mmCIF file of C-alpha atoms and ligand atoms in Angstrom:
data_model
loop_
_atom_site.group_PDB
_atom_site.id
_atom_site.type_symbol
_atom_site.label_atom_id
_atom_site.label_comp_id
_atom_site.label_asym_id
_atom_site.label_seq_id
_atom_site.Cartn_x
_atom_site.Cartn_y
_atom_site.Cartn_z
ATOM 1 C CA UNK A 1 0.000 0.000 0.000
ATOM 2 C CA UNK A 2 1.646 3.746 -0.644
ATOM 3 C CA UNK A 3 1.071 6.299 1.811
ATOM 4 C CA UNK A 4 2.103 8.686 -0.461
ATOM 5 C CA UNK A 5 -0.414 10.885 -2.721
ATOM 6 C CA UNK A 6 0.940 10.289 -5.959
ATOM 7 C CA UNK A 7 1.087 14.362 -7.405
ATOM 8 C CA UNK A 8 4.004 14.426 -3.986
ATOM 9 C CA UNK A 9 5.592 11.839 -5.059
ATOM 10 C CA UNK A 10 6.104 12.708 -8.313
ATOM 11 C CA UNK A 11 7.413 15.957 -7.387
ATOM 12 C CA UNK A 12 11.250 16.738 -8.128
ATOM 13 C CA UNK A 13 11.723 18.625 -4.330
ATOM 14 C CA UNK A 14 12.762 22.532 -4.506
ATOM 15 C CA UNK A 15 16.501 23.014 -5.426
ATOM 16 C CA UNK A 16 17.560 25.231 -3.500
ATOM 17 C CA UNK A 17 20.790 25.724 -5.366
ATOM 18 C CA UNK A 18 24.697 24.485 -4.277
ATOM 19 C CA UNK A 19 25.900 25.565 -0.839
ATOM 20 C CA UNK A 20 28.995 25.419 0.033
ATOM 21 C CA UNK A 21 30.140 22.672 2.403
ATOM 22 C CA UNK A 22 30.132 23.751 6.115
ATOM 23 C CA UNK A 23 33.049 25.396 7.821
ATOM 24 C CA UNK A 24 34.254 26.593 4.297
ATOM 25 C CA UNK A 25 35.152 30.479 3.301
ATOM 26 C CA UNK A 26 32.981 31.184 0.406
ATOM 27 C CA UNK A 27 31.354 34.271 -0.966
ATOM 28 C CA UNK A 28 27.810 33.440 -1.216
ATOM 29 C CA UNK A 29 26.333 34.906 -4.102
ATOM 30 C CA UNK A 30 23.699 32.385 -5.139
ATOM 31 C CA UNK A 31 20.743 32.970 -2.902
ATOM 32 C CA UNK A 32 20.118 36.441 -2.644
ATOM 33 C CA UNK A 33 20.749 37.237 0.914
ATOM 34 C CA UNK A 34 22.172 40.364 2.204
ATOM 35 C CA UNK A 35 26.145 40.357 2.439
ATOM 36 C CA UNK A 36 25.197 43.312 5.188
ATOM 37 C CA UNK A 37 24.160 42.741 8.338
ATOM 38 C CA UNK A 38 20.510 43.317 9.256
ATOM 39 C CA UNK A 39 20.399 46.349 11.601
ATOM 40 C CA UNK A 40 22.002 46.539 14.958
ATOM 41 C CA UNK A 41 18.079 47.299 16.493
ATOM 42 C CA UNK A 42 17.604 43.585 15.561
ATOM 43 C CA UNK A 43 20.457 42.185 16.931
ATOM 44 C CA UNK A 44 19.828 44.935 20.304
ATOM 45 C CA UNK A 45 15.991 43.452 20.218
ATOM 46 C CA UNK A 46 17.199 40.194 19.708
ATOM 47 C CA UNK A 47 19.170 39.780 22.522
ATOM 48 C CA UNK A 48 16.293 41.430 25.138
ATOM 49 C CA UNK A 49 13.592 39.199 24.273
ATOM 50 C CA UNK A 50 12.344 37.984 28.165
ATOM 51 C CA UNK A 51 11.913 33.875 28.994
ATOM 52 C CA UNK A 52 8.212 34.687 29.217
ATOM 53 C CA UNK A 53 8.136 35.368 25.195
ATOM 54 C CA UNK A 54 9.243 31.510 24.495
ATOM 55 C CA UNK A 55 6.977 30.060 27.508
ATOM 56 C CA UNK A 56 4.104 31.511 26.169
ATOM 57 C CA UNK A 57 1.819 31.455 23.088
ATOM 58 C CA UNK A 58 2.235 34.204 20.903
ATOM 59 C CA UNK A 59 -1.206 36.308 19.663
ATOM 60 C CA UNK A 60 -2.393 34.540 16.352
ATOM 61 C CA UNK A 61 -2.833 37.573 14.239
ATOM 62 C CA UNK A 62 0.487 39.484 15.267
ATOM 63 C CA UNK A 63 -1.049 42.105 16.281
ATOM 64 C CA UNK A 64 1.868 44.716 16.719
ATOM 65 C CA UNK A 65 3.716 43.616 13.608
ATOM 66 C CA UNK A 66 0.488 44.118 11.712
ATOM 67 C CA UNK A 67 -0.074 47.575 13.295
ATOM 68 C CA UNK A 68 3.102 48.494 12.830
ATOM 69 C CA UNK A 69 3.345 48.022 9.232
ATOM 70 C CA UNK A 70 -0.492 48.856 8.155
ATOM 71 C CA UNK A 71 0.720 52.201 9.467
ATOM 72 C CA UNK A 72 4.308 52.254 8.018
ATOM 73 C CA UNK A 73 2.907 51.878 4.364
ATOM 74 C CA UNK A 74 -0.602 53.604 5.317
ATOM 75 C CA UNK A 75 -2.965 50.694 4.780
ATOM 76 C CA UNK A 76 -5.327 49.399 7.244
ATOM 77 C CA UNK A 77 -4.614 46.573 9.823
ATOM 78 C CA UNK A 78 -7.477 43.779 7.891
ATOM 79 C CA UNK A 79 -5.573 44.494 5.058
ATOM 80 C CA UNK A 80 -2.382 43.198 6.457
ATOM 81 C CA UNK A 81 -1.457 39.682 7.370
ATOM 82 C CA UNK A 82 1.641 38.313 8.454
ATOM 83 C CA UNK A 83 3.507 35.059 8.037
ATOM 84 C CA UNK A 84 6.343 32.806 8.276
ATOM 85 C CA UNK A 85 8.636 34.009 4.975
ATOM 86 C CA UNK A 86 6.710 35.193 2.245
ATOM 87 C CA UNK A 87 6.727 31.806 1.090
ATOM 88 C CA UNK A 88 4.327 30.645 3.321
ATOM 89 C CA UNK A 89 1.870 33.280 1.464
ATOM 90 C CA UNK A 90 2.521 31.503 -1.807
ATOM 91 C CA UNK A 91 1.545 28.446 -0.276
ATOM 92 C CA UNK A 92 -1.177 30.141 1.058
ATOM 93 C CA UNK A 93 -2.239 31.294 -1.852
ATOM 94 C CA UNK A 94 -2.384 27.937 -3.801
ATOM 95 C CA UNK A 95 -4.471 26.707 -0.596
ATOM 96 C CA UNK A 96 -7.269 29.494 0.030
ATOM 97 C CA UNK A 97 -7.416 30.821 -3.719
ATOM 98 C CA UNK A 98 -6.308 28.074 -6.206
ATOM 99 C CA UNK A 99 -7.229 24.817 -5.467
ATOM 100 C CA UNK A 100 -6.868 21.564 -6.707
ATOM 101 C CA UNK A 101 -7.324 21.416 -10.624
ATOM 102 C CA UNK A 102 -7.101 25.560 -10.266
ATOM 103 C CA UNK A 103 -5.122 27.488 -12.887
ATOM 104 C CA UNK A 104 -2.453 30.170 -12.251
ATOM 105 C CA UNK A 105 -0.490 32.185 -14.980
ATOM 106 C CA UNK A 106 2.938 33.422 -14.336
ATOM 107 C CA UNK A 107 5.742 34.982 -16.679
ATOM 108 C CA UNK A 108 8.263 32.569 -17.930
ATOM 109 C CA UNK A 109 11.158 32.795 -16.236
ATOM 110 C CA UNK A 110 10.158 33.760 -13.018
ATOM 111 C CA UNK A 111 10.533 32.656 -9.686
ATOM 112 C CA UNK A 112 10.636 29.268 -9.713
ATOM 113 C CA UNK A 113 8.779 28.387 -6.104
ATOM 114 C CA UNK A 114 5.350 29.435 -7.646
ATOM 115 C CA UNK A 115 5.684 26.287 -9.831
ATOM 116 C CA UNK A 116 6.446 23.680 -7.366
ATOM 117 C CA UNK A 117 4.201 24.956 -4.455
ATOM 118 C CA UNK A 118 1.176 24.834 -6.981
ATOM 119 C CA UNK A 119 2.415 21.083 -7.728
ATOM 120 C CA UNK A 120 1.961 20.291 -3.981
ATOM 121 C CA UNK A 121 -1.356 21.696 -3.828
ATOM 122 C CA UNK A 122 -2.126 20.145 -7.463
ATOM 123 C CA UNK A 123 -2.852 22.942 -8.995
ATOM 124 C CA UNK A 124 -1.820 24.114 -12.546
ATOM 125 C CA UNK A 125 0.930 26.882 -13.368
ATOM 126 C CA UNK A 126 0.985 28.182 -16.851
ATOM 127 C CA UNK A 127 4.245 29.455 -17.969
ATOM 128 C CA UNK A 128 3.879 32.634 -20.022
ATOM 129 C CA UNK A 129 6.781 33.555 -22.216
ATOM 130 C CA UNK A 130 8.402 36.447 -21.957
ATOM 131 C CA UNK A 131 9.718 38.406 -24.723
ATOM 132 C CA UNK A 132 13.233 37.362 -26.082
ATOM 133 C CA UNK A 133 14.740 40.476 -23.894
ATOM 134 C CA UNK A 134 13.020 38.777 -21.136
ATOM 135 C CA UNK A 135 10.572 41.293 -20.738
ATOM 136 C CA UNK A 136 7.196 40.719 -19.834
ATOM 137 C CA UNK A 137 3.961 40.862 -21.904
ATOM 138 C CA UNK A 138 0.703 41.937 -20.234
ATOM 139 C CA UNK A 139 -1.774 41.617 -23.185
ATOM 140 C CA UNK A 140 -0.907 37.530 -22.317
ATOM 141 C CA UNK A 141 -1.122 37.739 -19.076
ATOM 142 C CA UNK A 142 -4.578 39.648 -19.225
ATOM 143 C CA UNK A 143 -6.010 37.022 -21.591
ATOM 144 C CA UNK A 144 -4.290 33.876 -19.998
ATOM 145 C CA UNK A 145 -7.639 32.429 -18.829
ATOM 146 C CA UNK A 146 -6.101 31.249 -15.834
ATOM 147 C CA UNK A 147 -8.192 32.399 -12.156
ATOM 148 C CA UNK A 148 -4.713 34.140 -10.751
ATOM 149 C CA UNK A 149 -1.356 35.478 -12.352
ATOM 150 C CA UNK A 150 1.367 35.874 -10.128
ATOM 151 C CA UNK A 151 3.608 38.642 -11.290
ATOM 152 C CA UNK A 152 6.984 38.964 -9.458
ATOM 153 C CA UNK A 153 7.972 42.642 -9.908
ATOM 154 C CA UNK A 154 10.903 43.216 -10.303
ATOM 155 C CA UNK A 155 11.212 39.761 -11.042
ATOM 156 C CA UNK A 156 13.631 37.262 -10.205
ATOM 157 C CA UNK A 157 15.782 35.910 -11.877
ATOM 158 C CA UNK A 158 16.083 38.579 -14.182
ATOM 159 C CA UNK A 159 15.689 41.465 -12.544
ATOM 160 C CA UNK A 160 13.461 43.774 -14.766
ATOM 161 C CA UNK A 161 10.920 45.838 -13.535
ATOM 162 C CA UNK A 162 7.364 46.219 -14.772
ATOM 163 C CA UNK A 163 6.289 49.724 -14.302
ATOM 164 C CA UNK A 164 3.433 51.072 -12.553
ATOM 165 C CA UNK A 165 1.444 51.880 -15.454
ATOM 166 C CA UNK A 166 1.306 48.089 -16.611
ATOM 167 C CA UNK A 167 1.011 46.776 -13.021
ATOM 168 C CA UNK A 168 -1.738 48.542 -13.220
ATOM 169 C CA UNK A 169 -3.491 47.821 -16.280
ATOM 170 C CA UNK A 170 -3.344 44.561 -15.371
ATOM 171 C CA UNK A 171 -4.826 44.502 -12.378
ATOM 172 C CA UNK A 172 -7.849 46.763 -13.922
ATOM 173 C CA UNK A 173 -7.806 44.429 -16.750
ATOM 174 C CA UNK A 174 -7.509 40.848 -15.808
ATOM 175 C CA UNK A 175 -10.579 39.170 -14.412
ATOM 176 C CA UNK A 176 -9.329 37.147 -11.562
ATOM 177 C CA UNK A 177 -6.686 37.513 -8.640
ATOM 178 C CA UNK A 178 -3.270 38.891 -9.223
ATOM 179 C CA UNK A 179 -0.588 38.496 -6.455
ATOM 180 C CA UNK A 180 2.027 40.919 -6.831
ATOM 181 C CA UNK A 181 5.158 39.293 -5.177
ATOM 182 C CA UNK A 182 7.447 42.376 -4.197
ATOM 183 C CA UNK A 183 10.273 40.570 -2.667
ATOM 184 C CA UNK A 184 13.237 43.064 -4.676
ATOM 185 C CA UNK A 185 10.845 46.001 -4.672
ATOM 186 C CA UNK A 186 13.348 48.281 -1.818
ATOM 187 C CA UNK A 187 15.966 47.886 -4.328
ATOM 188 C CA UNK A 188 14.153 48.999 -7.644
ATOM 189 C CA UNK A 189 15.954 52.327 -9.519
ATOM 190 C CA UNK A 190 12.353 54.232 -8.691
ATOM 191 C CA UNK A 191 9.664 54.063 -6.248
ATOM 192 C CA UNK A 192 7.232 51.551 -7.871
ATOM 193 C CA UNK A 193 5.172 49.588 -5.660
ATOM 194 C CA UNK A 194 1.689 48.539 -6.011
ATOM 195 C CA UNK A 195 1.099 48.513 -2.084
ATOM 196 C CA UNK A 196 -1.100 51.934 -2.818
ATOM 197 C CA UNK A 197 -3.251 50.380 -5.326
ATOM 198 C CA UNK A 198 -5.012 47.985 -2.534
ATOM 199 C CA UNK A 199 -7.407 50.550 -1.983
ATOM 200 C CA UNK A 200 -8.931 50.917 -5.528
ATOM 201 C CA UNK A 201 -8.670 47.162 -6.516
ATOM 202 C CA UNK A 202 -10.346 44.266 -4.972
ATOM 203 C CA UNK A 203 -8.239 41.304 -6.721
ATOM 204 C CA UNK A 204 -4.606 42.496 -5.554
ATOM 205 C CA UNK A 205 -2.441 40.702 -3.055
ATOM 206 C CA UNK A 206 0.705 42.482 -3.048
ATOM 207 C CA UNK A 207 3.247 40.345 -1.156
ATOM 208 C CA UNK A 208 6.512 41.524 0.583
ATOM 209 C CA UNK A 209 9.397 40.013 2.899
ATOM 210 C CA UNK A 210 11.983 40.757 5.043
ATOM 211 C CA UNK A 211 14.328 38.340 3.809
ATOM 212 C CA UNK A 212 15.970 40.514 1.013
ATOM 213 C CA UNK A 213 16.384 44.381 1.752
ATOM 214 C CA UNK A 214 15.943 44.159 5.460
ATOM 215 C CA UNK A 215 18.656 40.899 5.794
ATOM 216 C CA UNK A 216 16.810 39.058 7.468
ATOM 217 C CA UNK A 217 16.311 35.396 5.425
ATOM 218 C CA UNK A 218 16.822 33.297 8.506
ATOM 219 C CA UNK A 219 14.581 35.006 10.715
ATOM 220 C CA UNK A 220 11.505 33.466 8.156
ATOM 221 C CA UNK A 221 9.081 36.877 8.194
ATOM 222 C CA UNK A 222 6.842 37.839 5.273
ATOM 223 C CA UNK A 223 3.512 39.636 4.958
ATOM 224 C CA UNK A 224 0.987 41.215 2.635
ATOM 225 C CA UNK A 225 -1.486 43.642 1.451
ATOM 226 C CA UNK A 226 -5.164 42.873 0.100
ATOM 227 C CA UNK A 227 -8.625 43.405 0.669
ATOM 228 C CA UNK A 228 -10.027 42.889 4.168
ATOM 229 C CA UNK A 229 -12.001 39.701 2.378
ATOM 230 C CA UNK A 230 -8.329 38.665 0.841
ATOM 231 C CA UNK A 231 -7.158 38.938 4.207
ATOM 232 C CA UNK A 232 -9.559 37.558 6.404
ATOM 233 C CA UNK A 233 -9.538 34.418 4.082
ATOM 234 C CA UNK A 234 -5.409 33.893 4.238
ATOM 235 C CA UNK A 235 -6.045 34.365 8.022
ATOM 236 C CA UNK A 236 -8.565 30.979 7.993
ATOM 237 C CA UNK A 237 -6.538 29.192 6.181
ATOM 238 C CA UNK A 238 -3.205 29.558 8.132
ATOM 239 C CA UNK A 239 -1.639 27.496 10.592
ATOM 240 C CA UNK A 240 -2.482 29.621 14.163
ATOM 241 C CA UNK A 241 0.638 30.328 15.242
ATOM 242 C CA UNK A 242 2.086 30.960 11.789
ATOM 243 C CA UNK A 243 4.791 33.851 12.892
ATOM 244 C CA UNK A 244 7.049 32.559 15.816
ATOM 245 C CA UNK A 245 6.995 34.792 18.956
ATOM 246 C CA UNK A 246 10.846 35.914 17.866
ATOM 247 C CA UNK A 247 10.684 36.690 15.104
ATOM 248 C CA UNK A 248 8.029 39.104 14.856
ATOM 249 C CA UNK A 249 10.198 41.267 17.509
ATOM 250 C CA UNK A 250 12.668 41.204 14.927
ATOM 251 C CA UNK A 251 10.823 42.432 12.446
ATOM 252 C CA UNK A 252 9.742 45.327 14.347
ATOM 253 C CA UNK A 253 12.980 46.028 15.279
ATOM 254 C CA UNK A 254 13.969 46.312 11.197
ATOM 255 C CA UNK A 255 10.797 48.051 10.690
ATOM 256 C CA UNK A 256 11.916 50.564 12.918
ATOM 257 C CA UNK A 257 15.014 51.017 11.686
ATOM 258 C CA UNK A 258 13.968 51.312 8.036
ATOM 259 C CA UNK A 259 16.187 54.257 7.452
ATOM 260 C CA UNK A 260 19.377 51.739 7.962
ATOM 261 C CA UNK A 261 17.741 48.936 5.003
ATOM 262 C CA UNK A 262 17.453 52.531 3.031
ATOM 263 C CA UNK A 263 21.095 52.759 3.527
ATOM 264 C CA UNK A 264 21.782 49.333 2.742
ATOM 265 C CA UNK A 265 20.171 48.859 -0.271
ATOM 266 C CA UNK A 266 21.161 52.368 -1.429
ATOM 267 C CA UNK A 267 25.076 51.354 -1.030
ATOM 268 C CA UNK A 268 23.796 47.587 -2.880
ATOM 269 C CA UNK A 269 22.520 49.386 -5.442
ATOM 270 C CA UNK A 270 25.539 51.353 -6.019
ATOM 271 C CA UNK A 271 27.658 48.413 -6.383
ATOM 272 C CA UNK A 272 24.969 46.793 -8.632
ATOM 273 C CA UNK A 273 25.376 49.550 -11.265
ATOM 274 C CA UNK A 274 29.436 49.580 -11.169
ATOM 275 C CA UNK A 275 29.433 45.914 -11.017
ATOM 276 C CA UNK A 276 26.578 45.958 -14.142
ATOM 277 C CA UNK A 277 29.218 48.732 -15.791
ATOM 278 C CA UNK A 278 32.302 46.718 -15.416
ATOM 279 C CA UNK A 279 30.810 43.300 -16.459
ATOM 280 C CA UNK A 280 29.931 45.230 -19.371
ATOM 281 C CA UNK A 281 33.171 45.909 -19.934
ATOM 282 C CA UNK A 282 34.584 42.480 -19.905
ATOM 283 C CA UNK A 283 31.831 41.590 -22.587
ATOM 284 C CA UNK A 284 29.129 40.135 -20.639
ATOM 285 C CA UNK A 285 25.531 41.075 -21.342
ATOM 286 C CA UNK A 286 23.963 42.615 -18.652
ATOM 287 C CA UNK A 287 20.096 42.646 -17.721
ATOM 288 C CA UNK A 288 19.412 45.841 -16.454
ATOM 289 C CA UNK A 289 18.735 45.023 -12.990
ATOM 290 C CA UNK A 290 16.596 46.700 -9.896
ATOM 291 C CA UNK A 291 17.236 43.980 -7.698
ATOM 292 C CA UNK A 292 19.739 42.716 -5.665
ATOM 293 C CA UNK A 293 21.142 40.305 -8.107
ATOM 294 C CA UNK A 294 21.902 40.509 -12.022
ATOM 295 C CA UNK A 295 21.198 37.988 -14.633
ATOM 296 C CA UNK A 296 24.033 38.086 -17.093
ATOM 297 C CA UNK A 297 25.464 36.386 -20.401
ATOM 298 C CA UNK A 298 29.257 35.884 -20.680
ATOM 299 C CA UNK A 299 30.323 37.020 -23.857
ATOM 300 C CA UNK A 300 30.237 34.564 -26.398
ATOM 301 C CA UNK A 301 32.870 34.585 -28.734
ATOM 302 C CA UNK A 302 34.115 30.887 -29.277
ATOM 303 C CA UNK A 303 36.331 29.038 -27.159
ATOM 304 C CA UNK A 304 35.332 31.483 -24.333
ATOM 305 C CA UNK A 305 33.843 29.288 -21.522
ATOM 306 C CA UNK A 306 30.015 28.810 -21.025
ATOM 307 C CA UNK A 307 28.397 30.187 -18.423
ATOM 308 C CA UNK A 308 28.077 26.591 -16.979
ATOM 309 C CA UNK A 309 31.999 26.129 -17.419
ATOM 310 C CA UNK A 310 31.893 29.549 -15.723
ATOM 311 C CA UNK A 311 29.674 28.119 -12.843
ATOM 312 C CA UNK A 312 31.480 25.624 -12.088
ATOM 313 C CA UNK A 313 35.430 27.552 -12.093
ATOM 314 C CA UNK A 314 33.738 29.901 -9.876
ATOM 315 C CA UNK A 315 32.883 27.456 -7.506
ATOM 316 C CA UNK A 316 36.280 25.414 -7.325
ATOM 317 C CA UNK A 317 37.457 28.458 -6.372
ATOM 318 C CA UNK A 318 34.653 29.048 -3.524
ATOM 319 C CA UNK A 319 32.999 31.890 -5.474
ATOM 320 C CA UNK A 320 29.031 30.475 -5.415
ATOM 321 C CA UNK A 321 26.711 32.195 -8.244
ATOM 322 C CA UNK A 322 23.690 30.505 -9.404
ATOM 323 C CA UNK A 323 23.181 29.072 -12.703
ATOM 324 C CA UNK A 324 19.739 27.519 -14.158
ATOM 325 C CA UNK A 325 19.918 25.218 -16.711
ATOM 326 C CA UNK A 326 16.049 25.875 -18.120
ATOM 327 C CA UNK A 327 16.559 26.738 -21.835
ATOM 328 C CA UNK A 328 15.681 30.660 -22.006
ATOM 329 C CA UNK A 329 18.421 30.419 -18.943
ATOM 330 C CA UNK A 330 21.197 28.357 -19.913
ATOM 331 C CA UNK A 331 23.194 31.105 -21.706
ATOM 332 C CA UNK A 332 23.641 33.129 -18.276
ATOM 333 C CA UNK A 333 24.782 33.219 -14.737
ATOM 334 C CA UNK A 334 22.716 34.604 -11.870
ATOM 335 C CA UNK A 335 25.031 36.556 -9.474
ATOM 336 C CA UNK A 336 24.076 38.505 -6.161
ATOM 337 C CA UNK A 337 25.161 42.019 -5.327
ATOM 338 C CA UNK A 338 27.244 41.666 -2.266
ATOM 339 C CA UNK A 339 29.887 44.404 -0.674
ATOM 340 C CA UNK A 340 32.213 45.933 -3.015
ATOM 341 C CA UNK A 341 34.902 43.780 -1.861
ATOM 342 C CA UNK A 342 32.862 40.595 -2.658
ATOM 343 C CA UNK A 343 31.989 41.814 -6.194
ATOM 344 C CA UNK A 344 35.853 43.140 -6.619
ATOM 345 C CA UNK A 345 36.652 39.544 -6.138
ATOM 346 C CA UNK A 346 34.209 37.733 -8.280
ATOM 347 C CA UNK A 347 35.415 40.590 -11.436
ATOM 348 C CA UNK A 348 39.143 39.554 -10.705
ATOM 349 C CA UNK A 349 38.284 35.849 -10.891
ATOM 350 C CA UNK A 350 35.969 36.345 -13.856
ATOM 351 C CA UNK A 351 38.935 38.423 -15.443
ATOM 352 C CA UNK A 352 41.496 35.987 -14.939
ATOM 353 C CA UNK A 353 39.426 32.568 -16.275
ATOM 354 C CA UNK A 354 38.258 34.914 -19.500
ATOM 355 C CA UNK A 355 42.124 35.439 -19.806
ATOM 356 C CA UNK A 356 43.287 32.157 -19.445
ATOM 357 C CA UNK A 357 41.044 31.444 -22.082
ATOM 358 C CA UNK A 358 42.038 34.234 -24.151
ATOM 359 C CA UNK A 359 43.930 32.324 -26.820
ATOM 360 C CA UNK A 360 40.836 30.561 -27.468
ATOM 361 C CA UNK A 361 38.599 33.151 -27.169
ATOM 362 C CA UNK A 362 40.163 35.587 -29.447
ATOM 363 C CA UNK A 363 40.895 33.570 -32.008
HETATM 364 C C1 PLP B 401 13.266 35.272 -1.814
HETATM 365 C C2 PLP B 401 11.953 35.338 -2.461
HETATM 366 C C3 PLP B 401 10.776 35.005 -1.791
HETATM 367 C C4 PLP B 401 10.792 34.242 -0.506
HETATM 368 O O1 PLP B 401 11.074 34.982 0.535
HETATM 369 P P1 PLP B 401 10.857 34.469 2.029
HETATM 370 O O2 PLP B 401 10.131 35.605 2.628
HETATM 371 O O3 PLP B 401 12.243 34.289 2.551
HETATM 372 O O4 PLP B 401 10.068 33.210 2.044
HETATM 373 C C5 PLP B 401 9.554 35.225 -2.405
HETATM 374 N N1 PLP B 401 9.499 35.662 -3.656
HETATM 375 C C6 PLP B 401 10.607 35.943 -4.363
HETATM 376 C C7 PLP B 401 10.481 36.411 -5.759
HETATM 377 C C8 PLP B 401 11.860 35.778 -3.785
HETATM 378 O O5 PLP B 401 12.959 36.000 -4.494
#
């Protein structure tokens, strides 16, 4: 007899890309997370939580959090709702909104979780293509028939942003439920977030984390906007005690604090556009990123090494970047924005394989 449901079985598991081995140096460029620390309110907060907050149950709805943030982005508390990582909110979303045998649209390539949560809750995810410069078409996603589209903006893992004016138009056009997942949207060129349009449009979940901009992966704290009815339907479907009684203290803390994850991401972004400028340089094309990571092709003259070849030097040599091997992705690496010192690093190492390979490549 199997104990297994057979759609779980067949599913592949979530790679999470290579890490390094423990104990090792590496730079870490291939997830994402902040090569600054989150801010030293955190760490202050973190070390004055009392006995009493472990011993007892936290409040369901996380109250303060919510608070907090309704008023930090001027929204109202019902349409707020916390949770452990934004991607429990994608799994949330599959759950309360999508169903078994339900159909969700999202751009092709995008973030890849979308695909294998809605496999665990059997529903379907349509890939949409983007264009060839990856970027993305809203006439399809509009006419998709599916009951949701998820659009990550900027999206990962290229790192485009959609503007305002098409974020929009979708959401006024399409008939069903769009989630907007906002995970990069502190580190986009210009303020473009959707949180605003809430109020005027009764099929938006805009979802956000504190993972990226605020550093604070580990700590496992997303949330998101929506209508009240939205809302009140992620809160029924959530496990009770969905944010740990730690974490949301943390979050507060960063909250806070926002002015130091405005100084964080402005210095990331900073090193993003020299990094972007000097890649460039070495004949890489570069996707014109607002995130805090860049999709790029190594130039492709031949005998110059693939960007899997390039993968995998970079990592003998403890540099981690992330590479995909999906066809529109195969061509290119995926590399996170750490400090300057990081990215000086992976340029030098980057310079010196393209040059050992010069012969080759040149002729
Ligand atoms: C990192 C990421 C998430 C997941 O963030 P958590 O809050 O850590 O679960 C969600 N969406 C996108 C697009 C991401 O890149």
């Amino acid at each position: 007899m199997t104990m297994i449901l057979p759609h779980i079985e067949r599913l592949p598991g979530y790679a999470q890309g290579e890490q390094p081995p423990d104990g090792t140096q590496a730079i870490r460029l291939n997830l994402n997370e902040s090569s600054y620390p989150p801010s030293p309110e955190v760490v202050k907060a973190l070390q004055s939580i009392p006995e009493e907050t472990l011993r007892r149950y936290p409040d369901a709805k996380c109250d303060k959090l919510r608070t907090a943030l309704a008023k930090h982005y001027g929204v109202r508390e019902e349409q707020t709702f916390c949770s452990n990582g934004s991607s429990e909110i994608i799994s949330l979303v599959m759950k309360v909104f999508i169903g078994p045998h339900g159909k969700l649209a999202i751009p092709d390539p995008s973030f890849p979780l979308y695909h294998s949560v809605a496999a665990s809750y059997q529903a379907e995810c349509i890939g949409i293509p983007t264009r060839d410069d990856f970027s993305i078409d809203v006439e399809q996603l509009i006419h998709s028939g599916a009951q949701a589209v998820v659009l990550v903006n900027p999206n990962a893992p290229t790192g485009l942003l959609l503007p305002i004016e098409d974020v929009e138009r979708l959401v006024r056009e399409f008939a069903g439920l769009v989630i907007l997942d906002e995970a990069y949207i502190d580190f986009a060129k210009t303020d473009e977030s959707a949180v605003a349009l809430i109020a005027r449009y009764s099929n938006l979940l805009v979802i956000r984390t504190f993972s990226k901009a605020y550093a604070l992966c580990g700590a496992r704290i997303g949330y998101c906007f929506g209508n009240e009815k939205l809302i009140a339907a992620l809160e029924k479907g959530k496990d009770v005690y969905n944010v740990d009684a730690i974490s949301r203290e943390l979050a507060l803390a960063a909250l806070k604090d926002h002015n130091y994850m405005k100084t964080t991401t402005d210095a990331i972004k900073r090193t993003r556009d020299r990094f972007s400028r000097q890649l460039a340089s070495q004949g890489f094309i570069v996707v014109p990123s607002h995130t805090n990571f860049l999709l790029c092709k190594p130039p492709a003259r031949s005998g110059c090494p693939t960007a899997e070849e390039l993968y995998d030097t970079l990592m003998k040599q403890n540099i981690y970047v992330r590479y995909y091997k999906n066809p529109r992705l195969r061509d290119y690496l995926r590399i996170t924005i750490g400090t300057d010192a990081e990215m000086d690093a992976v340029l030098m190492a980057l310079g010196q394989i393209l040059e050992q390979n010069g012969k080759k490549c040149d002729e």
